[in-house]
PDB file of C-alpha atoms in Angstrom:
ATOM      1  CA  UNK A  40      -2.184  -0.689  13.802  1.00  0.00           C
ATOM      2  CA  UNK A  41      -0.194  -0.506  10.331  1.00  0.00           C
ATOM      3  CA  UNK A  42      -1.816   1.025   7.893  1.00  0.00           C
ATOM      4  CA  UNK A  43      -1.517   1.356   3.840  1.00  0.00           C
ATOM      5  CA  UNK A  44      -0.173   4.306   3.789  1.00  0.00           C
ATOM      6  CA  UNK A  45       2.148   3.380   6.774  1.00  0.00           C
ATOM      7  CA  UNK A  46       3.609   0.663   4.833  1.00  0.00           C
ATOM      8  CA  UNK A  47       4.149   2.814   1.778  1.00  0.00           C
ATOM      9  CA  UNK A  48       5.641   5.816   3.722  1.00  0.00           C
ATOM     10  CA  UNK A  49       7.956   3.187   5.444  1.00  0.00           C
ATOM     11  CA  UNK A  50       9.030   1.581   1.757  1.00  0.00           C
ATOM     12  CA  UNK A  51       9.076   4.861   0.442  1.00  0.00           C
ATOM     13  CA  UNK A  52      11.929   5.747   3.366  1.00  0.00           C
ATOM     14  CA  UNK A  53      13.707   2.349   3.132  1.00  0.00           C
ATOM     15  CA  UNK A  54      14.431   2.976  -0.729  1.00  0.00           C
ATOM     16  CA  UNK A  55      15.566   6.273  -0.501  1.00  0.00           C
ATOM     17  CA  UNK A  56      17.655   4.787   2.172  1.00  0.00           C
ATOM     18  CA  UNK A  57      19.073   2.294  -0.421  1.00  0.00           C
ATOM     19  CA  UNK A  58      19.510   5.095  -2.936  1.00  0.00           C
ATOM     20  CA  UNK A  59      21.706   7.259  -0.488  1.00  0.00           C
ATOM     21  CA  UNK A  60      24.033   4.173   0.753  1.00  0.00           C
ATOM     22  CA  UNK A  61      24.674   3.016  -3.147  1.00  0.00           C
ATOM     23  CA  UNK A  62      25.329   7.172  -4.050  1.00  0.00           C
ATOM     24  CA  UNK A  63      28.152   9.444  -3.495  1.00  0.00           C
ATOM     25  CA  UNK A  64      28.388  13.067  -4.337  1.00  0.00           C
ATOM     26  CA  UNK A  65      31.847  14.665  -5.054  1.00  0.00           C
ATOM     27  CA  UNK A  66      32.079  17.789  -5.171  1.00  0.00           C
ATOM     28  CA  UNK A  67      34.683  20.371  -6.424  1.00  0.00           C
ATOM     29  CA  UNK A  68      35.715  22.453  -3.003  1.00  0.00           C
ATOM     30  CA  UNK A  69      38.009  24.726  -5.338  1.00  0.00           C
ATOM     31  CA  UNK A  70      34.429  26.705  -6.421  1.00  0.00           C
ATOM     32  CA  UNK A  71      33.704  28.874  -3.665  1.00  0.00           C
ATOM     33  CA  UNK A  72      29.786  29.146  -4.946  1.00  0.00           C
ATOM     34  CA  UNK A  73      29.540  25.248  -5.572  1.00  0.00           C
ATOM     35  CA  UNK A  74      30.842  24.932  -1.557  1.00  0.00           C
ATOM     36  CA  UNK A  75      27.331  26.233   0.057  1.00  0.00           C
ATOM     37  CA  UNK A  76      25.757  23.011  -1.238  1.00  0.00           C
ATOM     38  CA  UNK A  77      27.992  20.894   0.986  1.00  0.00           C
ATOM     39  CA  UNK A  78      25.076  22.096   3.733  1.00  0.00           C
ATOM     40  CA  UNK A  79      22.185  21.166   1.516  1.00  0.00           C
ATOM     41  CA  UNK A  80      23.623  17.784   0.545  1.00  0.00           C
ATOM     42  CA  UNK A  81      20.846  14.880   0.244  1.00  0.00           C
ATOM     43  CA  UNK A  82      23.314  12.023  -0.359  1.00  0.00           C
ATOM     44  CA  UNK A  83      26.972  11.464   1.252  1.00  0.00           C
ATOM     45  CA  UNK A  84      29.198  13.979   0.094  1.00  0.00           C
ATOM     46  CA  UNK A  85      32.636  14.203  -0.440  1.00  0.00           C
ATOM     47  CA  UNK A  86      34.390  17.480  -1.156  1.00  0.00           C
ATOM     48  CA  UNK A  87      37.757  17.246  -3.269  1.00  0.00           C
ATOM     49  CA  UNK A  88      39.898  20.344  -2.468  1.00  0.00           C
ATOM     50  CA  UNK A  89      42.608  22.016  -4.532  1.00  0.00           C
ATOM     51  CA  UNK A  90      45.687  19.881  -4.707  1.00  0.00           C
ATOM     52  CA  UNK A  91      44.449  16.893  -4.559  1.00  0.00           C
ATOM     53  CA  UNK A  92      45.203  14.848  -7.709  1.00  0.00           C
ATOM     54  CA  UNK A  93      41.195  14.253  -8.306  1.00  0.00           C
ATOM     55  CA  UNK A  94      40.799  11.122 -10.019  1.00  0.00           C
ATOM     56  CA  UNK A  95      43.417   9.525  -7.816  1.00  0.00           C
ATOM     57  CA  UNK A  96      41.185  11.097  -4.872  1.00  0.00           C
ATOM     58  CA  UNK A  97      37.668   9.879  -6.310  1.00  0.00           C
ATOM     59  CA  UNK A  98      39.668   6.356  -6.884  1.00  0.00           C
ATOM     60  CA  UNK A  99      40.306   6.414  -3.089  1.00  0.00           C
ATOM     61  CA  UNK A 100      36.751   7.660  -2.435  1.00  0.00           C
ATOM     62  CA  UNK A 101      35.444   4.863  -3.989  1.00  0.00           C
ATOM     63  CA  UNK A 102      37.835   2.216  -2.682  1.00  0.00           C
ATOM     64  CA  UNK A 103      36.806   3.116   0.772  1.00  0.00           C
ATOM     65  CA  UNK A 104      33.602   2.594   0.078  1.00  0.00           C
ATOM     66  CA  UNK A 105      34.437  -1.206  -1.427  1.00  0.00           C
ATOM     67  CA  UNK A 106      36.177  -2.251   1.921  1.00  0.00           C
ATOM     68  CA  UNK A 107      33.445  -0.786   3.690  1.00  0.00           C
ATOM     69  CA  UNK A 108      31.067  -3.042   2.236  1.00  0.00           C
ATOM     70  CA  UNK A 109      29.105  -0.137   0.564  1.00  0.00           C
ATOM     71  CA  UNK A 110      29.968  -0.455  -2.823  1.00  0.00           C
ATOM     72  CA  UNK A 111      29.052   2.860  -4.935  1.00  0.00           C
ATOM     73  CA  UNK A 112      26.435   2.436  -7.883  1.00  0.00           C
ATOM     74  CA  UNK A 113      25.888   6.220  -8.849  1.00  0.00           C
ATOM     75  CA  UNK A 114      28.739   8.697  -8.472  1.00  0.00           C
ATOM     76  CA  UNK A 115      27.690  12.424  -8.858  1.00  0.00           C
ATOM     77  CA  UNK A 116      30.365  14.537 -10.083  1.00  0.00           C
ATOM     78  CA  UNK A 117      29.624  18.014  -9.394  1.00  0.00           C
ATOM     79  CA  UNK A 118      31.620  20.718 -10.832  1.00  0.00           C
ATOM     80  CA  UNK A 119      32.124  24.051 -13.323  1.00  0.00           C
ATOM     81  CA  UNK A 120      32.123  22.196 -16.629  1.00  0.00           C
ATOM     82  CA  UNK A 121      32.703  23.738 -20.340  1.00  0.00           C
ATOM     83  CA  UNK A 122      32.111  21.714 -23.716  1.00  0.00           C
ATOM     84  CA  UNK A 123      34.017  18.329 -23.226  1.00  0.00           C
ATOM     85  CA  UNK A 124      35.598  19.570 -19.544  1.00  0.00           C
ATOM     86  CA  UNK A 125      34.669  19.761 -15.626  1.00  0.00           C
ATOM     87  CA  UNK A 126      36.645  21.082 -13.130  1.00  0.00           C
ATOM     88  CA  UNK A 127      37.329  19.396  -9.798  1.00  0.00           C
ATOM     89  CA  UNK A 128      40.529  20.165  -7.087  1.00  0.00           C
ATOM     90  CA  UNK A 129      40.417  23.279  -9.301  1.00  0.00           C
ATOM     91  CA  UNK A 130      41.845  21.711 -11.916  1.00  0.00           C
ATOM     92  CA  UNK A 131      40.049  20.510 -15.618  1.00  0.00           C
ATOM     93  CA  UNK A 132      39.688  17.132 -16.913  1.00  0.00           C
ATOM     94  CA  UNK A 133      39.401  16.653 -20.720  1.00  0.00           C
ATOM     95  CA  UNK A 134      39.761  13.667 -22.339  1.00  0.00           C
ATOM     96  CA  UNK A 135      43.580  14.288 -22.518  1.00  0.00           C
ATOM     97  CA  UNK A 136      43.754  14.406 -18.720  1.00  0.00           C
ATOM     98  CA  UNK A 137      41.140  10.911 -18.823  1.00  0.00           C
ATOM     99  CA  UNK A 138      43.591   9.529 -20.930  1.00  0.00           C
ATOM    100  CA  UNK A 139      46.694  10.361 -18.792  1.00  0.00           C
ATOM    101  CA  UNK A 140      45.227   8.938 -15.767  1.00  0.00           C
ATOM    102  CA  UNK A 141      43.520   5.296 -17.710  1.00  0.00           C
ATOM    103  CA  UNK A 142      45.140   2.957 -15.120  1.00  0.00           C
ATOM    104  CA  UNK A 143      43.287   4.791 -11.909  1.00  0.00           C
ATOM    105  CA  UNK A 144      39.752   5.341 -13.940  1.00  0.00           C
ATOM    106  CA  UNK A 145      40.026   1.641 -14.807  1.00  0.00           C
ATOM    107  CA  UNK A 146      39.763   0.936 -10.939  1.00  0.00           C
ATOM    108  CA  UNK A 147      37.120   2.809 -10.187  1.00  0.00           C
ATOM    109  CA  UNK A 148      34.417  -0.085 -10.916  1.00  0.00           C
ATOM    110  CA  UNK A 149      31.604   2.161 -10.523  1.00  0.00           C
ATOM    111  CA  UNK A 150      28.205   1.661 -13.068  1.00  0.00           C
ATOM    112  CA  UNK A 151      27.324   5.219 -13.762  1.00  0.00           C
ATOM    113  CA  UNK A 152      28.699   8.724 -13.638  1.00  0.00           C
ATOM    114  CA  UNK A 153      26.691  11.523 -13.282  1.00  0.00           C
ATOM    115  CA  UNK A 154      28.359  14.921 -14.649  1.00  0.00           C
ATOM    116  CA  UNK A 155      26.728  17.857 -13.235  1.00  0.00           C
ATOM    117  CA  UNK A 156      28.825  20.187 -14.698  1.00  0.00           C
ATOM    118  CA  UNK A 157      27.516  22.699 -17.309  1.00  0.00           C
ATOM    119  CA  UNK A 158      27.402  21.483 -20.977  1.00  0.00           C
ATOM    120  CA  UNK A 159      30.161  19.084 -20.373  1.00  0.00           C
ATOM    121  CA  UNK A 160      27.984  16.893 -22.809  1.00  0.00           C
ATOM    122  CA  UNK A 161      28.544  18.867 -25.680  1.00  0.00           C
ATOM    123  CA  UNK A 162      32.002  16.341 -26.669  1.00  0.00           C
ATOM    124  CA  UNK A 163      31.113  13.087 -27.073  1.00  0.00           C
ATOM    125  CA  UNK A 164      34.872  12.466 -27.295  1.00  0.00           C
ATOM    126  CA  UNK A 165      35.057  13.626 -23.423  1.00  0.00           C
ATOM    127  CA  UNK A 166      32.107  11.536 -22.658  1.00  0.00           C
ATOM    128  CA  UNK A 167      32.467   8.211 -24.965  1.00  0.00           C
ATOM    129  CA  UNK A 168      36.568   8.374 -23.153  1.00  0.00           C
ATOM    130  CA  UNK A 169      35.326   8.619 -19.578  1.00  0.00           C
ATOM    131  CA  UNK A 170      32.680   5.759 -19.531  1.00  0.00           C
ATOM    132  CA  UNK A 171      35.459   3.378 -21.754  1.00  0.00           C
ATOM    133  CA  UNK A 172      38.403   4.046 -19.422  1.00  0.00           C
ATOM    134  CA  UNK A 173      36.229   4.017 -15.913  1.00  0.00           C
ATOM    135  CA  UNK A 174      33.546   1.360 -17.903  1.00  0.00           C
ATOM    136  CA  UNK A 175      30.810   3.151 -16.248  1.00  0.00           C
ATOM    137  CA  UNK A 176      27.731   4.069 -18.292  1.00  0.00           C
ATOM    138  CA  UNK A 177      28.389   8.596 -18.064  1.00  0.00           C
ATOM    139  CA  UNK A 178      25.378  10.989 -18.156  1.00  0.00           C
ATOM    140  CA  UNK A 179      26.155  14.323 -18.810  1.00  0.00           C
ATOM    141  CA  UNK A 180      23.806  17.299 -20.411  1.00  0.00           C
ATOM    142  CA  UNK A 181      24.940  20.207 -22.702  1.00  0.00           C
ATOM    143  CA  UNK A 182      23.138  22.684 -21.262  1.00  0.00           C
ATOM    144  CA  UNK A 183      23.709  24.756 -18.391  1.00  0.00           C
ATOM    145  CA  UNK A 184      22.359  23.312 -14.855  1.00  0.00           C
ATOM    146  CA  UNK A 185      21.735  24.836 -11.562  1.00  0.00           C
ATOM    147  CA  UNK A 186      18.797  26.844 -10.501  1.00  0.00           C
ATOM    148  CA  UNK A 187      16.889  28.272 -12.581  1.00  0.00           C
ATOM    149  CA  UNK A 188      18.357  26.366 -15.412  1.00  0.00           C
ATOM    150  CA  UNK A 189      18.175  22.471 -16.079  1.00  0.00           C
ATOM    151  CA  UNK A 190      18.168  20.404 -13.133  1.00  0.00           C
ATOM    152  CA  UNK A 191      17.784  17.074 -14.591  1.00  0.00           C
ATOM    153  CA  UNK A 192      19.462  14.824 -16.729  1.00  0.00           C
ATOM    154  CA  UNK A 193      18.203  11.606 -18.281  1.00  0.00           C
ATOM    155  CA  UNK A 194      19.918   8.443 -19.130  1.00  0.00           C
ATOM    156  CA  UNK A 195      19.092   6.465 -22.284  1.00  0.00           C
ATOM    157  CA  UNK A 196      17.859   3.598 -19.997  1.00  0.00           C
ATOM    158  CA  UNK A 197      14.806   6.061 -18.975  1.00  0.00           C
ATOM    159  CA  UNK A 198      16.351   7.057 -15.269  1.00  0.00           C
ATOM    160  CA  UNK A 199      16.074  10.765 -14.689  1.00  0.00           C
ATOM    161  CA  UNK A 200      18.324  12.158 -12.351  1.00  0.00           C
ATOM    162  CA  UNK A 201      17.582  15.121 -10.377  1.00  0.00           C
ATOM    163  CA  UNK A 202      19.179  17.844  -9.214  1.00  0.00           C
ATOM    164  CA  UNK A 203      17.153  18.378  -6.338  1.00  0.00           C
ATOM    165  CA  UNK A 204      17.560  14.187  -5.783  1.00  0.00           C
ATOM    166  CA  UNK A 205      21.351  15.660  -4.428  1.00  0.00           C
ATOM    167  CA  UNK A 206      20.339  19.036  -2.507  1.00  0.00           C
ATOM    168  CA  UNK A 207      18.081  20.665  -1.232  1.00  0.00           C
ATOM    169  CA  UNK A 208      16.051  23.415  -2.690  1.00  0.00           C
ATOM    170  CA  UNK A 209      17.208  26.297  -1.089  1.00  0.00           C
ATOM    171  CA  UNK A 210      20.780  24.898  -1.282  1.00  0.00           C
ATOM    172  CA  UNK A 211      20.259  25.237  -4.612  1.00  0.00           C
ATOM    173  CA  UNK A 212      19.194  29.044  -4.417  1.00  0.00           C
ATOM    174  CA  UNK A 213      21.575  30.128  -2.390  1.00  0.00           C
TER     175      UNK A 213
END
């Protein structure tokens, strides 16, 4: 027999299902202490390693997904970060960098960027140039994330986005 709270567990697991196949995680590989999350991971993750040209890499990331029929809604950008900056394939992205690379952040066609990358949000330059050149709507927070520091950030439309949405706790600790 199906019960109330059978129903609800099963709608409960069917969105979360829904969340995970319209999210992707990418995450810098270059940051030795960012790599034990790949373990913890909640969502698909992709790691972007050192060399790789990383917008041209998330471009292809996202692409993939397209053919695939999966079509990403919420890409998670995970990564050191300093005021107006995060760092992914070891490299940092500024708005200069954004700038440089318009024509593949123009094909990303994804809605919203999540930065988790310490106060990245402190430039709105960085921030206003990476949702007009990629047209997604870009959440980012100036303070410092990780455990035992923030682990959310909130968009304007009301959505808070969790930390612990992408990993594990004890990822997260480690």
């Amino acid at each position: 027999m199906t019960t109330p709270s059978t129903i609800a567990a099963a709608s409960v697991a069917a969105a979360a299902d829904r969340a995970a196949d319209r999210s992707l995680i990418v995450l810098d590989a270059s940051s030795p202490d960012l790599c034990g999350l790949r373990n913890g991971a909640r969502l698909p993750l992709a790691p972007i390693n050192p060399g790789d040209d990383p917008l041209v890499a998330v471009a292809a990331l996202l692409r993939s997904r397209v053919v695939a029929g999966h079509p990403i809604e919420v890409l998670h950008l995970v990564g050191h970060g300093r005021p107006g900056a995060i760092r992914l394939a070891g490299q940092w992205l500024d708005a200069t960098a954004l700038r440089a690379s318009a024509a593949v952040l123009s094909g990303w066609s994804v809605p919203r960027i999540v930065l988790w990358s310490c106060q990245a949000g402190q430039d709105g330059d960085f921030i206003a140039t990476l949702s007009e050149l990629s047209g997604a709507s870009v959440l980012a927070t100036q303070e410092v994330l990780g455990h035992g520091a923030a682990q959310t950030i909130e968009g304007q439309d009301g959505e808070i986005h969790r930390l612990t949405d992408l990993f594990d706790r004890q990822a997260l600790a480690d």
